[in-house]
Coordinates of N, CA and C in Angstrom, one line a residue:
L1 N -5.8 -3.5 16.1 CA -7.0 -3.9 15.2 C -7.1 -3.3 13.9
V2 N -7.1 -3.9 12.8 CA -7.0 -2.5 11.3 C -8.0 -2.8 10.5
V3 N -9.1 -2.5 10.5 CA -9.7 -2.4 9.8 C -10.3 -1.5 8.1
M4 N -10.9 -2.5 7.7 CA -10.9 -1.4 6.4 C -12.0 -0.2 6.6
P5 N -12.4 1.3 6.0 CA -13.3 1.4 6.7 C -14.3 1.4 5.8
H6 N -13.7 1.8 4.4 CA -14.9 0.7 3.5 C -16.1 0.2 3.4
N7 N -15.7 -1.4 3.9 CA -16.8 -2.4 3.9 C -16.3 -3.2 6.0
L8 N -15.6 -2.5 6.1 CA -15.4 -2.3 7.6 C -14.7 -4.1 8.0
Q9 N -13.9 -5.0 6.9 CA -12.7 -5.8 6.5 C -12.0 -6.0 7.7
I10 N -11.9 -6.9 9.1 CA -10.3 -6.6 10.0 C -9.6 -7.2 8.6
V11 N -8.1 -6.7 8.2 CA -7.4 -7.3 7.7 C -5.7 -7.7 8.5
D12 N -6.4 -7.3 9.8 CA -4.9 -7.1 10.9 C -5.1 -6.7 12.7
Y13 N -4.7 -8.1 13.3 CA -4.4 -7.7 14.4 C -3.0 -8.4 14.8
R14 N -3.6 -7.9 16.8 CA -2.1 -8.1 17.5 C -2.5 -8.8 18.5
L15 N -3.2 -9.2 19.5 CA -2.3 -9.8 20.7 C -0.8 -9.9 21.2
G16 N -1.1 -9.5 23.5 CA -0.2 -10.3 23.9 C 0.6 -8.8 24.2
H17 N 0.8 -7.6 23.7 CA 0.6 -6.4 24.5 C -0.3 -5.7 25.6
P18 N -0.4 -5.6 27.1 CA -0.9 -5.8 27.8 C -1.6 -4.1 27.8
G19 N -2.7 -3.4 27.4 CA -3.2 -2.0 28.1 C -2.1 -0.4 27.7
S20 N -1.6 -1.5 29.0 CA -0.5 -0.4 29.0 C 0.0 0.4 27.6
V21 N -0.5 -0.5 27.3 CA 1.3 -0.2 25.6 C 0.8 0.8 24.7
H22 N 1.7 2.3 24.6 CA 1.3 2.4 23.1 C 0.7 2.4 22.9
D23 N -0.3 2.8 21.5 CA -0.8 2.0 20.2 C 0.7 2.2 19.4
A24 N 1.4 3.2 19.1 CA 1.8 3.0 17.9 C 3.1 2.3 18.4
Y25 N 3.5 1.7 19.0 CA 4.2 0.5 20.4 C 3.8 -0.2 19.5
A26 N 2.2 -1.5 19.3 CA 2.0 -2.1 19.5 C 1.9 -2.1 18.1
F27 N 1.8 -1.2 17.6 CA 1.3 -0.9 16.0 C 2.8 -1.5 15.2
Q28 N 3.8 -1.4 15.7 CA 4.9 -2.3 14.8 C 5.2 -2.7 15.5
V29 N 4.8 -4.1 16.1 CA 4.2 -5.1 15.7 C 3.5 -6.4 15.5
T30 N 3.2 -5.2 14.3 CA 1.5 -5.7 13.4 C 2.7 -6.4 12.1
R31 N 1.6 -7.6 11.2 CA 2.2 -8.0 10.3 C 1.6 -6.9 9.2
L32 N 1.1 -5.7 9.7 CA 0.9 -5.0 8.7 C 1.9 -4.2 8.4
A33 N 2.3 -3.4 9.8 CA 3.3 -2.9 9.8 C 5.2 -3.2 10.0
C34 N 5.0 -4.6 9.6 CA 6.6 -5.5 8.7 C 6.7 -5.8 8.0
K35 N 5.5 -6.2 7.7 CA 5.6 -7.1 5.9 C 4.7 -6.3 5.2
S36 N 4.8 -4.2 5.7 CA 3.7 -3.2 4.6 C 3.6 -4.3 3.2
N37 N 4.7 -3.9 3.0 CA 5.1 -4.0 0.8 C 4.9 -5.1 0.1
S38 N 4.5 -6.6 1.1 CA 3.4 -7.5 0.4 C 1.9 -7.5 1.3
I39 N 1.5 -6.7 1.8 CA 0.7 -6.5 2.0 C -0.2 -4.8 1.2
I40 N 0.3 -4.6 1.4 CA -0.7 -3.2 0.9 C -0.2 -2.9 -0.2
Q41 N -0.9 -2.9 -1.8 CA 0.1 -2.8 -3.2 C 0.3 -1.4 -3.3
E42 N 0.9 -1.3 -4.3 CA 1.8 0.1 -4.8 C 0.1 0.7 -5.2
G43 N 0.0 2.2 -4.4 CA -0.3 3.6 -4.9 C -1.3 2.8 -3.5
H44 N -1.8 2.1 -2.5 CA -2.5 3.0 -1.8 C -2.0 2.8 -0.6
W45 N -2.7 3.4 1.0 CA -1.9 3.2 2.1 C -3.4 2.9 2.6
V46 N -2.8 3.0 4.1 CA -3.8 3.3 5.0 C -3.9 4.3 5.5
W47 N -5.0 4.6 6.4 CA -5.1 5.9 7.1 C -5.4 6.0 8.1
A48 N -4.2 6.2 9.3 CA -4.8 5.8 10.1 C -4.6 6.9 12.2
D49 N -5.2 6.5 13.1 CA -4.6 7.7 13.9 C -3.0 8.9 13.9
S50 N -2.9 9.7 15.0 CA -1.8 10.7 14.4 C -0.7 9.8 15.4
A51 N -0.8 9.0 16.5 CA -0.1 8.7 17.2 C 0.7 7.8 16.7
Y52 N 0.3 7.2 14.8 CA 1.9 6.6 14.6 C 2.2 6.9 14.1
P53 N 3.8 5.9 13.6 CA 4.2 6.3 11.7 C 4.4 7.4 10.3
L54 N 4.5 8.3 10.5 CA 4.4 8.7 8.7 C 4.9 8.3 8.1
E55 N 4.2 6.8 7.3 CA 5.0 6.5 6.3 C 4.6 6.9 5.1
P56 N 5.3 5.7 3.9 CA 4.3 6.4 2.7 C 3.1 5.6 2.1
W57 N 2.9 5.0 3.3 CA 1.9 4.0 3.6 C 0.7 4.1 4.5
C58 N 1.2 4.9 5.7 CA 0.9 5.1 6.6 C 0.6 6.7 6.7
I59 N -0.6 6.7 6.2 CA -0.9 8.6 6.0 C -1.3 8.4 7.6
S60 N -0.9 10.1 8.7 CA -2.5 10.4 9.6 C -2.5 12.2 8.9
P61 N -4.0 12.2 9.0 CA -4.3 13.1 9.1 C -4.1 14.6 9.9
F62 N -3.6 16.1 9.7 CA -3.9 16.6 10.2 C -2.1 16.3 11.4
K63 N -1.1 16.0 11.3 CA 0.2 15.2 11.5 C 1.3 16.4 11.2
R64 N 1.3 17.0 12.4 CA 3.7 18.0 11.3 C 4.5 17.0 11.0
P65 N 4.6 16.8 10.3 CA 5.6 16.1 9.0 C 7.3 16.5 10.1
R66 N 7.8 15.5 10.2 CA 9.3 15.6 11.2 C 10.3 17.1 10.3
G67 N 10.1 18.4 11.1 CA 10.2 19.4 11.3 C 9.9 20.4 9.8
G68 N 8.4 20.1 9.9 CA 8.1 20.4 8.8 C 6.5 21.3 9.6
N69 N 5.9 21.7 8.9 CA 5.1 22.6 9.4 C 2.9 22.0 8.6
L70 N 1.9 22.1 9.7 CA 0.8 21.5 9.5 C 0.4 23.1 8.4
S71 N -0.9 22.5 7.4 CA -0.6 24.2 6.0 C -2.2 24.2 6.2

């Protein structure tokens, strides 16, 4: 379930995976992850849990970048 925090509007969801599937795996098959260029406007981004991958449009606070350090 992807929810906009400023208005609590549901913008994407995915059904079908059992509860035992990791969140990051389930997120990979959402419309948001697969078609981010057509859904997320230039200069906008999604704030996600640290389980999700770092992408230019998917930001996770307090996640160490691959090969980097937290400052």
